[in-house]
mmCIF file of C-alpha atoms in Angstrom:
data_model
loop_
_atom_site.group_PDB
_atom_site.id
_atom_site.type_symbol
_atom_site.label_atom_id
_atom_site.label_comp_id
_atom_site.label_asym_id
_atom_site.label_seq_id
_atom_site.Cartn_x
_atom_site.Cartn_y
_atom_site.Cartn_z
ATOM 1 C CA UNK B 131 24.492 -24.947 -0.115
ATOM 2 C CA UNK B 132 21.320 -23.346 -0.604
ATOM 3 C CA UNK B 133 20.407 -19.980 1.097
ATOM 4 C CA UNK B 134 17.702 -20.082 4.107
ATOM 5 C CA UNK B 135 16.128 -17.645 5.896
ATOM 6 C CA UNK B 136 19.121 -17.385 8.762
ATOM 7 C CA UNK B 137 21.065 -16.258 5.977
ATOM 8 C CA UNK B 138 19.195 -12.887 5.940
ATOM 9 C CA UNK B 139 20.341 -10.506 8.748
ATOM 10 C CA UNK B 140 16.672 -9.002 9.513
ATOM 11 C CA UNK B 141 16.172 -12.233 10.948
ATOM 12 C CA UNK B 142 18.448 -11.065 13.626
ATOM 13 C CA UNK B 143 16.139 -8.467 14.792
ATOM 14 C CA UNK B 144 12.763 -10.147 14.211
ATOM 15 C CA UNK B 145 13.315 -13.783 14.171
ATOM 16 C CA UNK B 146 10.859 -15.758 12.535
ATOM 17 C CA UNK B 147 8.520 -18.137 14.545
ATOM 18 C CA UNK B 148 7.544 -19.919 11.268
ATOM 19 C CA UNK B 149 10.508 -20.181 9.129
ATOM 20 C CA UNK B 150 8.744 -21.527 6.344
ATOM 21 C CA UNK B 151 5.996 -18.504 6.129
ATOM 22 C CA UNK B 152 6.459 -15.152 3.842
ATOM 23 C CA UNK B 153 8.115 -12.200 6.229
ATOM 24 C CA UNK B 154 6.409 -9.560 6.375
ATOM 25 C CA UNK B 155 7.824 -6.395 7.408
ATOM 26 C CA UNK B 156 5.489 -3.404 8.247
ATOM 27 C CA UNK B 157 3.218 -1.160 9.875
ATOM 28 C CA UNK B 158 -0.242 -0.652 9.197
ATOM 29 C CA UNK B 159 0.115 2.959 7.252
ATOM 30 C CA UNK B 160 -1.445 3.116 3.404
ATOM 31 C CA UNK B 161 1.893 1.183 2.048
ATOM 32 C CA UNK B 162 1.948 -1.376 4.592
ATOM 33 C CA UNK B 163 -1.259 -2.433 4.585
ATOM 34 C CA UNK B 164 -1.546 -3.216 0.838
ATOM 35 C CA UNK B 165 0.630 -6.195 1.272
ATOM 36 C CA UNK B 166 -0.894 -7.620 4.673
ATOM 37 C CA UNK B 167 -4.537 -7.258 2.818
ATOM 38 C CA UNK B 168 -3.165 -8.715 0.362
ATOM 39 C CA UNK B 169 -1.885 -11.694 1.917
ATOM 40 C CA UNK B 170 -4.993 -11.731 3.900
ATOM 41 C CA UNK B 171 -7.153 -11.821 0.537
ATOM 42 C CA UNK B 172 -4.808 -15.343 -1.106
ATOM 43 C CA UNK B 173 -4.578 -16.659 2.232
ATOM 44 C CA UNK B 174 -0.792 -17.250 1.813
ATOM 45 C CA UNK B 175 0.454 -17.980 5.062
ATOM 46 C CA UNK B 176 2.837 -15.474 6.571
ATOM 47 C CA UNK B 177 4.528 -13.904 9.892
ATOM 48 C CA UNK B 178 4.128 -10.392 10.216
ATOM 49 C CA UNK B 179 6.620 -8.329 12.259
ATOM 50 C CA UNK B 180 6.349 -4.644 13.606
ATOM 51 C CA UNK B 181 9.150 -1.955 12.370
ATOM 52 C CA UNK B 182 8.583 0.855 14.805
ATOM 53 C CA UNK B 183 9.158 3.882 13.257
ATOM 54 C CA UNK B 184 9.141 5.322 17.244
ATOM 55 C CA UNK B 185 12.339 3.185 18.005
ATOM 56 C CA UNK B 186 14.175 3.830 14.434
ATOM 57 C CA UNK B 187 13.854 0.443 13.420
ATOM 58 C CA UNK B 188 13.524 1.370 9.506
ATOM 59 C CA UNK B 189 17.368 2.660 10.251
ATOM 60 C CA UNK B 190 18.788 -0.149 12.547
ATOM 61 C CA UNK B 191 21.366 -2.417 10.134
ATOM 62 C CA UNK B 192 19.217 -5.311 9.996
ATOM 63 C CA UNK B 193 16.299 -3.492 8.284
ATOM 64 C CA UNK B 194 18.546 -1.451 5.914
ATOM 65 C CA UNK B 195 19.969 -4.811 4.637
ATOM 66 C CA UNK B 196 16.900 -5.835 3.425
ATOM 67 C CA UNK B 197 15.540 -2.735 2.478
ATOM 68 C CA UNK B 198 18.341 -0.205 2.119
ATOM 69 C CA UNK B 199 15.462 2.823 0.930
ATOM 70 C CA UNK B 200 14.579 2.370 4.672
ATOM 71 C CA UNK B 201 10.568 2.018 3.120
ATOM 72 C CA UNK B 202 8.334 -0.162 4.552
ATOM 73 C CA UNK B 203 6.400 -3.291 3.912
ATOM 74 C CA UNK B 204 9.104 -5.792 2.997
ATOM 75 C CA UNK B 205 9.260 -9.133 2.849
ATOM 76 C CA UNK B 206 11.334 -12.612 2.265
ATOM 77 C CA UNK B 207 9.229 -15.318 0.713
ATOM 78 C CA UNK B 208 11.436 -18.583 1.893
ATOM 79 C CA UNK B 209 9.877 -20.305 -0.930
ATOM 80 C CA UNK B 210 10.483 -18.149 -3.534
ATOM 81 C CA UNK B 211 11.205 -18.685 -7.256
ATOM 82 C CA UNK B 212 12.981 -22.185 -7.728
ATOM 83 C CA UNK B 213 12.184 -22.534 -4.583
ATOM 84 C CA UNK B 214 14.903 -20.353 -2.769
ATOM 85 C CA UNK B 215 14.273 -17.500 -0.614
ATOM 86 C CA UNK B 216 13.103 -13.857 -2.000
ATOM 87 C CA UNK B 217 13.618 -10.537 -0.514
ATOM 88 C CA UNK B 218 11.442 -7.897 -1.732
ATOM 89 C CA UNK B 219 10.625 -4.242 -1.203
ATOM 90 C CA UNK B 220 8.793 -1.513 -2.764
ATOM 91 C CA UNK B 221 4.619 -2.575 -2.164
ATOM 92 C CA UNK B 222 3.500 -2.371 -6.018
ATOM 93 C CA UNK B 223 6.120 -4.919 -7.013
ATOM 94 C CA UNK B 224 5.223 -7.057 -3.578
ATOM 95 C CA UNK B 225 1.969 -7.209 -4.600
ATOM 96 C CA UNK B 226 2.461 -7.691 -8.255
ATOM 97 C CA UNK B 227 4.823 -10.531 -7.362
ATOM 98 C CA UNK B 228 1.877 -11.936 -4.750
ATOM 99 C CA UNK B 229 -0.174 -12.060 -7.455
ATOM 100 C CA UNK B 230 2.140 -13.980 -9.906
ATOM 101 C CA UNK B 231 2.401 -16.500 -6.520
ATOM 102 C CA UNK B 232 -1.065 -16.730 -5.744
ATOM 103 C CA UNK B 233 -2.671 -16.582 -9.095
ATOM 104 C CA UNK B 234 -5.391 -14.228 -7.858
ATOM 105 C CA UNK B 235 -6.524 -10.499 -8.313
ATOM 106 C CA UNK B 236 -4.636 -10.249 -11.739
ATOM 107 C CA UNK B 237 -6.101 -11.321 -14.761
ATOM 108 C CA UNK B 238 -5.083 -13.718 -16.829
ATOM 109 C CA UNK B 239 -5.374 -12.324 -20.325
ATOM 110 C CA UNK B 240 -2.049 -10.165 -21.028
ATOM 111 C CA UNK B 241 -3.199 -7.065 -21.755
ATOM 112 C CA UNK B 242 -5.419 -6.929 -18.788
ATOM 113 C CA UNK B 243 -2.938 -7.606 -16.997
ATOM 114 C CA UNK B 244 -0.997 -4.396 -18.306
ATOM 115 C CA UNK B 245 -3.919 -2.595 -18.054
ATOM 116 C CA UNK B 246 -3.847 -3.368 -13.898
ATOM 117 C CA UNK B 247 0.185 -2.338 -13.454
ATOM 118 C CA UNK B 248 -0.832 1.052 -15.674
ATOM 119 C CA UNK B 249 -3.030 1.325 -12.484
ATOM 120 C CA UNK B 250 -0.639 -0.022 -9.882
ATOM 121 C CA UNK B 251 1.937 2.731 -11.431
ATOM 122 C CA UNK B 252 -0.791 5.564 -11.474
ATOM 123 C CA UNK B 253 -1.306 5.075 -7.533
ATOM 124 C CA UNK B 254 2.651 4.521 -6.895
ATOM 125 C CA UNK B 255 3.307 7.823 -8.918
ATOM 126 C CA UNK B 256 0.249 10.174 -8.381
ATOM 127 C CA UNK B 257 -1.825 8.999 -5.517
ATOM 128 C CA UNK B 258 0.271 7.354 -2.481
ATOM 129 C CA UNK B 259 2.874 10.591 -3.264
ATOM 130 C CA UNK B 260 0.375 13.442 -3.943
ATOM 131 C CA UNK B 261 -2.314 12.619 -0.944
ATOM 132 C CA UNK B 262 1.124 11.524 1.302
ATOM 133 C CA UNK B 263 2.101 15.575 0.541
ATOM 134 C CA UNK B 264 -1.510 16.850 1.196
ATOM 135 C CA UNK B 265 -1.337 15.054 4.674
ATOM 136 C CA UNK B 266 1.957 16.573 5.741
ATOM 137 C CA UNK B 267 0.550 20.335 4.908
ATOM 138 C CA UNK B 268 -3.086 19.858 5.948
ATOM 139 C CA UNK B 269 -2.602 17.478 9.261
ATOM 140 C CA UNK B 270 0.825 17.326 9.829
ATOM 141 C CA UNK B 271 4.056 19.979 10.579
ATOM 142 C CA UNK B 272 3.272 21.493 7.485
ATOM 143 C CA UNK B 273 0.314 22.819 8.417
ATOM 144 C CA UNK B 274 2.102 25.317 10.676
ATOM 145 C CA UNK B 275 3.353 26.984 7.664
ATOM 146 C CA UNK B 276 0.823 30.576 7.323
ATOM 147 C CA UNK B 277 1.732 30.414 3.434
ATOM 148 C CA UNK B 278 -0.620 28.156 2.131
ATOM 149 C CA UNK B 279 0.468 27.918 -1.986
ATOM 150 C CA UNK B 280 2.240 24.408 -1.381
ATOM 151 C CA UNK B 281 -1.119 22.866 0.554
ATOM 152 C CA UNK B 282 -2.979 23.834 -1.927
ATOM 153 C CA UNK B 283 -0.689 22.805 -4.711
ATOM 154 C CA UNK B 284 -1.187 19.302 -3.420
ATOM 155 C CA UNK B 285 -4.814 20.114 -2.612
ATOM 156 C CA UNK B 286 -5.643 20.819 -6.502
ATOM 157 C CA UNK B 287 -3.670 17.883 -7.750
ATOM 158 C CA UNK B 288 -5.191 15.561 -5.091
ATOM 159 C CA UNK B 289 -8.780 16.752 -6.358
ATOM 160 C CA UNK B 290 -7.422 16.125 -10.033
ATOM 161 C CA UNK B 291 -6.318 12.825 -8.990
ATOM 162 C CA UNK B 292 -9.676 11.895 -7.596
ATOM 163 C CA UNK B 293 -11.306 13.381 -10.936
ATOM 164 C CA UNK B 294 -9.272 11.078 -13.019
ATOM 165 C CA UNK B 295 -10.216 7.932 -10.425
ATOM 166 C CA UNK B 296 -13.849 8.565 -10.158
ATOM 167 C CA UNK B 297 -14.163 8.875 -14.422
ATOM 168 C CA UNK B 298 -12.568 5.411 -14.631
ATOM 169 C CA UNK B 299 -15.221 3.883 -11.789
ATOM 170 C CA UNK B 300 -17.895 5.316 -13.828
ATOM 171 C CA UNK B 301 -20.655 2.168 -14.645
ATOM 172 C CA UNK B 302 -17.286 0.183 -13.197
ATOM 173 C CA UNK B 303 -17.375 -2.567 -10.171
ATOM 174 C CA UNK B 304 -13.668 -2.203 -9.114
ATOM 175 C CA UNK B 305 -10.865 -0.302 -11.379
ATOM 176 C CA UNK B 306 -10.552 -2.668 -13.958
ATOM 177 C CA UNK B 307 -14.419 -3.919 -14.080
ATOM 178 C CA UNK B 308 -16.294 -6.715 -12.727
ATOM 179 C CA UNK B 309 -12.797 -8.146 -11.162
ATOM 180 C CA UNK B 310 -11.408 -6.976 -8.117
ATOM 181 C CA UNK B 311 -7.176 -6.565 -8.622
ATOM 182 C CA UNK B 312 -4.331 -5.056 -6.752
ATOM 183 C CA UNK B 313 -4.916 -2.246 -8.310
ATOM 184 C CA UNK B 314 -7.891 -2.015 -6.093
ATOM 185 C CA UNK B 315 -5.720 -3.039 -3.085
ATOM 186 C CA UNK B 316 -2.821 -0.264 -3.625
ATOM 187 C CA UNK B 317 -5.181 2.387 -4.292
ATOM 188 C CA UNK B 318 -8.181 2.615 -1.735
ATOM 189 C CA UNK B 319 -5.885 2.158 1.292
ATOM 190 C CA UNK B 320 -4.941 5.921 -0.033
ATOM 191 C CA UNK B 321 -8.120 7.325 -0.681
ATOM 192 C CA UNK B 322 -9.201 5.587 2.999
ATOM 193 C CA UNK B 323 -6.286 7.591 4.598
ATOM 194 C CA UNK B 324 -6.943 11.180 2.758
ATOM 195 C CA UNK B 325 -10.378 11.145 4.253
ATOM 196 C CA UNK B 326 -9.932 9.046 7.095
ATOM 197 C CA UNK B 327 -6.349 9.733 9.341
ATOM 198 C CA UNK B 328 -5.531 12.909 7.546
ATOM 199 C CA UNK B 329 -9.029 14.415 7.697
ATOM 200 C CA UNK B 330 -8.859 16.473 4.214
ATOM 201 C CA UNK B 331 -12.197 15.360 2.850
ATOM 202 C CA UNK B 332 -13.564 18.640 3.065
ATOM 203 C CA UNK B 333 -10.557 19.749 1.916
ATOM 204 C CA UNK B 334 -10.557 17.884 -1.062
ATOM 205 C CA UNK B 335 -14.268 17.749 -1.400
ATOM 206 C CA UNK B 336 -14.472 13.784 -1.263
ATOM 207 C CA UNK B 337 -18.292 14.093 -1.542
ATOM 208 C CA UNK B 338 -18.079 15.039 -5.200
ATOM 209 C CA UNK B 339 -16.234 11.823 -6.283
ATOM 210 C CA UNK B 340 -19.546 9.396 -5.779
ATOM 211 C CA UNK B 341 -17.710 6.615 -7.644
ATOM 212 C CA UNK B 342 -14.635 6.927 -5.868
ATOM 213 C CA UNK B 343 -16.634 7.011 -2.518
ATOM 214 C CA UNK B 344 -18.996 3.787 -3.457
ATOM 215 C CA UNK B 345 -15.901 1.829 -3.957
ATOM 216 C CA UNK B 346 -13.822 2.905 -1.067
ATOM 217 C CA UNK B 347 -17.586 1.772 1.117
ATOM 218 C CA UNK B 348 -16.994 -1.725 -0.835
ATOM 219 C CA UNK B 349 -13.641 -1.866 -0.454
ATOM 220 C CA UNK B 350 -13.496 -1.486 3.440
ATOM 221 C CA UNK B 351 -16.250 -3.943 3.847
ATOM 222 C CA UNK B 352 -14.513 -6.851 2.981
ATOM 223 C CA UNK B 353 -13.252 -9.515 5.563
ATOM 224 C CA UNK B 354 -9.825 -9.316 4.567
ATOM 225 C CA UNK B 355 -9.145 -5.912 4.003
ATOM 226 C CA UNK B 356 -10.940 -5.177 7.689
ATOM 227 C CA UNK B 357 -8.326 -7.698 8.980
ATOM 228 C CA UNK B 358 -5.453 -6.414 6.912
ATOM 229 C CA UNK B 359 -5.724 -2.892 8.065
ATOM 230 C CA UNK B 360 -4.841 -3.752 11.484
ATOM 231 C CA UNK B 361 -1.458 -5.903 10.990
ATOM 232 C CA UNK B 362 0.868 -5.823 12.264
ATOM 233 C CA UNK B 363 -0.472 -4.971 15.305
#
């Protein structure tokens, strides 16, 4: 018999309305909204559903069985390869896989496509940890603390970080050129939240980075990252 979406016991918890759509599992902070812009920019239908952190829902069984890092976004595509379902966590391999689904915002060539994951990885291993670390120290209970060498150890790399960022969107479009990738849609919902919810622009003096700034302007106009930033709801 072949598995179904009952099978998976987050469906407990948040049972799905429209069996047949992805699952999404999420909240609208820098990781989670990658994937629900994402889905927003292919248009592949979907359900989202609300983990609230207030109520320790990333802990509660059902979550940790489908994600057992207790991260989110996550999600179960019930039409996954071969056509049975997919669970998936971890947002840079959601939305490389979304891509491979959709056929959009990766290109086609193989070693552009490379090219995009080296810049997928650079934002899963510099940018979403570094600025995440900045936040705690500059906005959050870290910022309490009267010494001030780990701030502005996370400070100086975030600035670096920036630095390497704005150099590549130099006479560039989107990171990789003309086309518009995920590797536009994991990074700039991180740049958006350095200057935006955790206020360190100043900090990090955003104003310098003109390429990084033009981008993140472009970036936030679009339709479906506007709607994407707000889901779940």
């Amino acid at each position: 018999m072949s598995a179904q979406l009952s099978d998976f016991p987050i469906t407990r918890k948040w049972p799905a309305r429209h069996p047949d759509r992805i699952q999404l599992y999420s909240l609208p902070t820098p990781n989670g909204v990658k994937v629900s812009i994402m889905l927003e920019e292919t248009g592949l239908p979907y359900e989202p559903h609300r983990v609230d952190f207030g109520n320790d829902d990333q802990l509660s069984p059902e979550f940790l069985s489908l994600n057992p890092n207790n991260k989110i976004p996550a999600i179960i595509d019930p039409d996954g390869p071969d056509g049975k379902p997919l669970a998936l966590f971890e947002s840079g391999a959601i939305l490389v896989y979304l891509a491979a689904k959709s056929g959009l915002f990766m290109p086609q060539d193989v070693g552009g496509r490379y090219e995009t994951l080296q810049w997928v990885m650079f934002q899963m291993g510099g940018i979403g940890p570094m600025f995440g670390q900045l936040g705690f120290f500059h906005k959050f209970a870290g910022k309490d603390y009267e010494d001030k060498r780990p701030r502005d150890r996370y400070v100086a790399e975030s600035k670096r970080l920036l630095g390497v960022l704005d150099q590549r969107l130099e006479g560039r479009q989107w990171i990789m050129g003309d086309e518009y990738t995920i590797a536009d849609i994991t990074t700039f919902p991180w740049v958006r939240n350095l200057v935006g919810f955790y206020e360190a622009g100043e900090l990090v003096e955003f104003d310098r980075f003109v390429n990084v700034r033009r981008v993140l302007d472009a970036f936030v106009a679009r339709p479906a990252v506007s709607r994407g930033l707000t889901i779940p709801s």
